[in-house]
GROMACS .gro file of C-alpha atoms in nm:
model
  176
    1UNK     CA    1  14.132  17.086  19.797
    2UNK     CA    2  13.791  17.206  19.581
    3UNK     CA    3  14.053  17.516  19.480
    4UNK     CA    4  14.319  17.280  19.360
    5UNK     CA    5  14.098  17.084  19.197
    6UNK     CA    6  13.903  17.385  19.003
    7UNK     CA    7  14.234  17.529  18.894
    8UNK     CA    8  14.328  17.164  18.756
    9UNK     CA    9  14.012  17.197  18.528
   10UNK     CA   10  14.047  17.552  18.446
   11UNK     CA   11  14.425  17.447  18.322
   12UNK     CA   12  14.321  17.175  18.154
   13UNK     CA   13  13.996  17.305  17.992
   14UNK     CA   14  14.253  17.675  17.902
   15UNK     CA   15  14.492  17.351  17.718
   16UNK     CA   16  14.243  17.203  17.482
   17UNK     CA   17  14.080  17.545  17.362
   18UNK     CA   18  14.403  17.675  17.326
   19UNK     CA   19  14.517  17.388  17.087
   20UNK     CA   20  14.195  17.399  16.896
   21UNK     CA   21  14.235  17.739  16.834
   22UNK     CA   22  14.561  17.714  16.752
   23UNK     CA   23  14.571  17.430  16.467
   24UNK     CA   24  14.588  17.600  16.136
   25UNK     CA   25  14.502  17.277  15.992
   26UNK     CA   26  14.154  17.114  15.902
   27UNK     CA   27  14.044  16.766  16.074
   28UNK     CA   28  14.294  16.444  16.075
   29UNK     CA   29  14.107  16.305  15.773
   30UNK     CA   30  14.143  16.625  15.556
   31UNK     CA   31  14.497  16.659  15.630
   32UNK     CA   32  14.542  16.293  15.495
   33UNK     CA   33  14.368  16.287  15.203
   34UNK     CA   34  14.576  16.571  15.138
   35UNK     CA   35  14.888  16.439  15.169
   36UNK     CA   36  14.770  16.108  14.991
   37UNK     CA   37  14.728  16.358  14.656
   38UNK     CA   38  15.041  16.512  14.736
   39UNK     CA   39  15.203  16.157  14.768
   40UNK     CA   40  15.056  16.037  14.426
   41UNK     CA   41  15.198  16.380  14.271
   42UNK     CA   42  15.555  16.332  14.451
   43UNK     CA   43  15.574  15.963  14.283
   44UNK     CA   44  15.493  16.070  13.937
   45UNK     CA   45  15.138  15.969  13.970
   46UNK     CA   46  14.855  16.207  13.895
   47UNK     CA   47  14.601  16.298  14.212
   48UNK     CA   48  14.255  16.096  14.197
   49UNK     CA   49  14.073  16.393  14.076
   50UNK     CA   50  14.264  16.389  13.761
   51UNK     CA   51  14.263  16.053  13.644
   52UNK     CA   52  13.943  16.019  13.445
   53UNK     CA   53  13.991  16.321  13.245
   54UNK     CA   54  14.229  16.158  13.004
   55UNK     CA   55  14.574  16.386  13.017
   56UNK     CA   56  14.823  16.394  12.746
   57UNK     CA   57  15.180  16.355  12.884
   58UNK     CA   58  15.192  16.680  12.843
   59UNK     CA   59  14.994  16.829  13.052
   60UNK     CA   60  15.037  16.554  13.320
   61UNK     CA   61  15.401  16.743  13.275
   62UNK     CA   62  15.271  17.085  13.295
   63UNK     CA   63  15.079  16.958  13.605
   64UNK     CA   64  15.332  16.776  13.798
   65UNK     CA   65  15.560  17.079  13.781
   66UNK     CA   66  15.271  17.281  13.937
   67UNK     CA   67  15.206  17.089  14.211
   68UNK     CA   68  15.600  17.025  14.282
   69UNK     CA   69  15.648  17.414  14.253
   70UNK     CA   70  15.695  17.550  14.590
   71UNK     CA   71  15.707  17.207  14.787
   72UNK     CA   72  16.064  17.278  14.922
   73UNK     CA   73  15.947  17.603  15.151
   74UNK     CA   74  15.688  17.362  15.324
   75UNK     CA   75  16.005  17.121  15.347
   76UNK     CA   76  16.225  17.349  15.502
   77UNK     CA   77  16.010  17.323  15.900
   78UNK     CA   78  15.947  16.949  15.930
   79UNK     CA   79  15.614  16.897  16.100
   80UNK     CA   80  15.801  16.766  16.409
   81UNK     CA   81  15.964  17.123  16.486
   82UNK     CA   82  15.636  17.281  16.425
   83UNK     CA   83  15.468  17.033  16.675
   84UNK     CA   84  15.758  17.073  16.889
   85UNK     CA   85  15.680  17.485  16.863
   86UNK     CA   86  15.342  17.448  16.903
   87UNK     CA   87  15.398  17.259  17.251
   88UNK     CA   88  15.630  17.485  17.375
   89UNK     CA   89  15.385  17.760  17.308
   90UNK     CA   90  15.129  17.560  17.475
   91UNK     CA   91  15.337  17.521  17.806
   92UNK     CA   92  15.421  17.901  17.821
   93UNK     CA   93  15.084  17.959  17.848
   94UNK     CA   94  15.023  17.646  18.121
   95UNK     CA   95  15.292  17.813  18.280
   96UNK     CA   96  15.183  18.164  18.242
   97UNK     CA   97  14.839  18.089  18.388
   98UNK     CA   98  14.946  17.844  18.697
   99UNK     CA   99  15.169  18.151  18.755
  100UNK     CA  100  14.800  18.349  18.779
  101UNK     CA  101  14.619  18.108  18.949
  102UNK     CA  102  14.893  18.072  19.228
  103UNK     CA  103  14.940  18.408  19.297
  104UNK     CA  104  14.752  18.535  19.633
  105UNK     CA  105  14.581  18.829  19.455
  106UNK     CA  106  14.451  18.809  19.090
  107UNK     CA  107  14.703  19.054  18.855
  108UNK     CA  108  14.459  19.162  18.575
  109UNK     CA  109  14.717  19.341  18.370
  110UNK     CA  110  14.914  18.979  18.326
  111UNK     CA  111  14.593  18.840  18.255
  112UNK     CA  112  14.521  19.060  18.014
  113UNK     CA  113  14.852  19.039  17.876
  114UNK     CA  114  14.859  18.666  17.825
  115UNK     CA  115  14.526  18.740  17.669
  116UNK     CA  116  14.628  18.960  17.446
  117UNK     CA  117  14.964  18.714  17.342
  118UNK     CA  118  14.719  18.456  17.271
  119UNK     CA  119  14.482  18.692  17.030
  120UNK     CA  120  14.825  18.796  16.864
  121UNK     CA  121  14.941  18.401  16.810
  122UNK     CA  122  14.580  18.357  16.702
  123UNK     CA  123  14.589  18.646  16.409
  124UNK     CA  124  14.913  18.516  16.333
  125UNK     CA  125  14.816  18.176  16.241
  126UNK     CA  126  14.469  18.312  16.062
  127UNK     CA  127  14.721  18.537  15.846
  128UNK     CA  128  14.980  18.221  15.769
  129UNK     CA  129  14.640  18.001  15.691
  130UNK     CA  130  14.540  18.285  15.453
  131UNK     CA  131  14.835  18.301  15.313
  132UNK     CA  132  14.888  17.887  15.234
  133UNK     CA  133  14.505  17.879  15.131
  134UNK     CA  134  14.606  18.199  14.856
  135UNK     CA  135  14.860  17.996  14.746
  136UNK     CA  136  14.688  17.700  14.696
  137UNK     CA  137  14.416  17.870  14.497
  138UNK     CA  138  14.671  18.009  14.259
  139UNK     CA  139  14.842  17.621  14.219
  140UNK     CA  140  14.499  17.544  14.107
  141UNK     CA  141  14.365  17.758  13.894
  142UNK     CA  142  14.734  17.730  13.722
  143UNK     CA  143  14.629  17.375  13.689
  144UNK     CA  144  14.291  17.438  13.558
  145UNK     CA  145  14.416  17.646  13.292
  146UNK     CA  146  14.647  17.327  13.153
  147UNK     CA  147  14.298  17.147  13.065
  148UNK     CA  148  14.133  17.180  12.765
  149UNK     CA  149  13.800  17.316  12.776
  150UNK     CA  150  13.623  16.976  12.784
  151UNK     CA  151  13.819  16.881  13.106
  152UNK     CA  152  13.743  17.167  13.262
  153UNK     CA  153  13.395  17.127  13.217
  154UNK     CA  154  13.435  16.767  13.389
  155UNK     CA  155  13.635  16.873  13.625
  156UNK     CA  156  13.428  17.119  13.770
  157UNK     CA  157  13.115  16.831  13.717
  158UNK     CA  158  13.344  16.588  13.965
  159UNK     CA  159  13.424  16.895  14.225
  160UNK     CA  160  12.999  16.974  14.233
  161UNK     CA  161  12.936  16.625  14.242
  162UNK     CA  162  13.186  16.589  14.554
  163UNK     CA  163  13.046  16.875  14.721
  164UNK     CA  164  12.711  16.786  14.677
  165UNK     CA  165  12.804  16.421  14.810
  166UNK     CA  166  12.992  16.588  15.115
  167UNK     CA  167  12.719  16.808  15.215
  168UNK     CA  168  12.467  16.519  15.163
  169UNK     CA  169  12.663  16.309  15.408
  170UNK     CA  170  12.737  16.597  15.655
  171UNK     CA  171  12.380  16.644  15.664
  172UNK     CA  172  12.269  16.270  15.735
  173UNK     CA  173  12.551  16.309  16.016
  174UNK     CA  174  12.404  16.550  16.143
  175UNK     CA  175  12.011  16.439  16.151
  176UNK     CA  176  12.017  16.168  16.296
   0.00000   0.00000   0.00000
């Protein structure tokens, strides 16, 4: 019974880590505001960092084509297949390790090899995060360089300001 038990914790606590580890994504509230810009973008709007900085119709143009331009590779896996990916990852490895943890002697060379799987899906999804954060760097600094001189200087005066405010906040979280 205390063995069953143990290996029901041991699964369980193996699940969680390996989901943390294996979101590529930032916390639920990030991902959100996120999509709210993209939203605003998608309906013709221009993204709340933007909308003090007075933009001709030009360069709310210029921008709006920026931000659309490579939205249909993102399209092409709807979130629900990559969930649907992710969990069936998940449950290999549930399966993988119940098959360890039921076995009558311990086989280190499958535990190392479902070790080793999990580094590999873990590099993978560093590289792919790498890759999407390169690509949104070069989206904005396109961007940037539609804005006059002035609005850059504001810009970057709003983005400090955030910061600042975030970290401020983070900290009071944090102290108290």
């Amino acid at each position: 019974m205390k063995k069953s038990i143990s290996t029901a914790v041991f699964i369980g606590i193996s699940a969680l880590s390996l989901a943390a580890c294996s979101s590529d994504r930032g916390p639920k509230h990030d991902r959100n505001d996120h999509r709210h810009s993209a939203k605003s973008f998608h309906k013709g709007g221009m993204a709340h960092g933007f909308k003090d900085l007075n933009l001709t119709e030009e360069q709310k143009t210029k921008i709006r084509a920026i931000m659309e331009e490579g939205r249909d590779n993102r399209a092409q896996q709807p979130e629900s297949n990559r969930r649907e990916a992710l969990r069936q990852q998940i449950d290999h490895y549930r399966a993988a390790e119940q098959n360890l943890l039921q076995a009558p002697a311990f086989d280190e060379a499958a535990a190392r090899n479902l070790i080793s799987l999990r580094e590999q899906d873990r590099e993978t999804q560093r590289r792919q995060h790498a890759e999407l954060e390169l690509k949104q760097l070069k989206k904005r600094h396109a961007v940037f360089q539609v804005l006059t001189p002035e609005q850059q200087q504001k810009w970057l005066e709003k983005q400090n300001k955030r910061s600042n405010d975030k970290q401020r906040t983070h900290h009071q979280q944090h102290t108290r």
